[in-house]
């Protein structure tokens, strides 16, 4: 079945480092991917919608310059957390709707646990 | 915008007891989806409901979509320790909006 691969699974780095997270659709094309953030024991918070070939759409309160999204191809979206600080530590998850439409079931990546020291 | 309320936030049950989580939307939905997230894992799609009043079953799990297509429920019969996790509903208008989730804990 359709699979979404997310890399890396874990990142531990120093404050001020920029971290890139990749999200790939392995056997289907994804013109749209979603990026979520999840704090411990809380729900999924949609950060942005990544669109292939155009700018990402960010949710209110999410800093565009802080969380850079690039959707370079039909199978790859990247999220770069620039100059990360401890408050950026969280679980970041990407997803893609495998039937294409934005309101259809989504496949999620395994997530990336980001810890900023 | 669309708001999705999911209750309860947490539920502790004894193994063998039943469990139900409820999801309510402020708007009429095109469909509703349910996901399960195991501790330390990522959400996994369980099922999609599309029709008014629809009921679907997956083994011990029963999913219902309300007649007005604004609410849904997930019922687990005779819970097992493998049911532990957080269950999210996702309400579909033009986009998907996730509920806050219900965290299920099962005591063996």
CSV table of N, CA and C in Angstrom, one decimal, chain A residues 16-17 19 23-24 26-27 34 37 42 56 60 62 69 71-73 76 81 85 95 97 99 103:
chain,number,residue,atom,x,y,z
A,16,UNK,N,20.6,27.0,17.8
A,16,UNK,CA,21.1,27.8,16.7
A,16,UNK,C,21.3,27.0,15.4
A,17,UNK,N,21.2,25.7,15.5
A,17,UNK,CA,21.4,24.8,14.3
A,17,UNK,C,20.1,24.8,13.5
A,19,UNK,N,17.8,22.6,11.0
A,19,UNK,CA,17.5,21.1,10.9
A,19,UNK,C,16.6,20.9,9.7
A,23,UNK,N,10.3,14.4,3.8
A,23,UNK,CA,9.1,13.6,3.7
A,23,UNK,C,8.9,13.2,2.3
A,24,UNK,N,8.9,11.8,2.1
A,24,UNK,CA,8.7,11.3,0.7
A,24,UNK,C,7.5,10.4,0.6
A,26,UNK,N,6.4,7.2,-1.2
A,26,UNK,CA,7.2,6.2,-1.9
A,26,UNK,C,6.6,5.6,-3.1
A,27,UNK,N,5.3,5.4,-3.2
A,27,UNK,CA,4.7,4.7,-4.3
A,27,UNK,C,3.5,5.5,-4.9
A,34,UNK,N,1.2,17.6,4.1
A,34,UNK,CA,0.9,18.4,5.3
A,34,UNK,C,2.0,18.3,6.3
A,37,UNK,N,2.8,19.5,13.9
A,37,UNK,CA,3.6,19.5,15.1
A,37,UNK,C,2.8,18.9,16.2
A,42,UNK,N,-0.6,15.7,23.3
A,42,UNK,CA,-1.5,16.6,22.7
A,42,UNK,C,-1.9,16.2,21.3
A,56,UNK,N,4.2,27.3,0.0
A,56,UNK,CA,3.4,26.6,1.1
A,56,UNK,C,2.4,27.5,1.7
A,60,UNK,N,-2.1,30.1,10.7
A,60,UNK,CA,-2.0,31.3,11.5
A,60,UNK,C,-1.1,31.1,12.7
A,62,UNK,N,2.2,30.5,12.6
A,62,UNK,CA,3.4,29.7,12.3
A,62,UNK,C,4.3,30.7,11.5
A,69,UNK,N,9.5,25.6,4.1
A,69,UNK,CA,9.0,24.4,3.4
A,69,UNK,C,9.3,24.5,1.9
A,71,UNK,N,8.7,22.1,-1.6
A,71,UNK,CA,8.1,20.9,-2.2
A,71,UNK,C,8.7,20.8,-3.6
A,72,UNK,N,9.9,20.2,-3.7
A,72,UNK,CA,10.6,20.2,-4.9
A,72,UNK,C,10.1,19.3,-6.0
A,73,UNK,N,9.5,18.2,-5.6
A,73,UNK,CA,9.0,17.3,-6.6
A,73,UNK,C,7.7,16.7,-6.2
A,76,UNK,N,8.5,14.6,-2.9
A,76,UNK,CA,9.4,15.1,-1.8
A,76,UNK,C,9.0,16.5,-1.3
A,81,UNK,N,13.8,23.7,9.9
A,81,UNK,CA,13.6,24.5,11.1
A,81,UNK,C,14.9,25.3,11.2
A,85,UNK,N,15.7,26.6,18.4
A,85,UNK,CA,15.9,26.9,19.8
A,85,UNK,C,15.2,25.8,20.6
A,95,UNK,N,2.4,14.3,6.4
A,95,UNK,CA,1.4,13.4,5.8
A,95,UNK,C,1.0,13.7,4.4
A,97,UNK,N,-2.3,13.0,1.4
A,97,UNK,CA,-3.5,12.4,1.1
A,97,UNK,C,-3.3,11.4,-0.1
A,99,UNK,N,-5.3,9.7,-1.9
A,99,UNK,CA,-6.2,9.8,-3.0
A,99,UNK,C,-6.2,11.1,-3.7
A,103,UNK,N,-9.3,16.4,1.5
A,103,UNK,CA,-10.1,15.9,2.6
A,103,UNK,C,-10.2,14.4,2.7
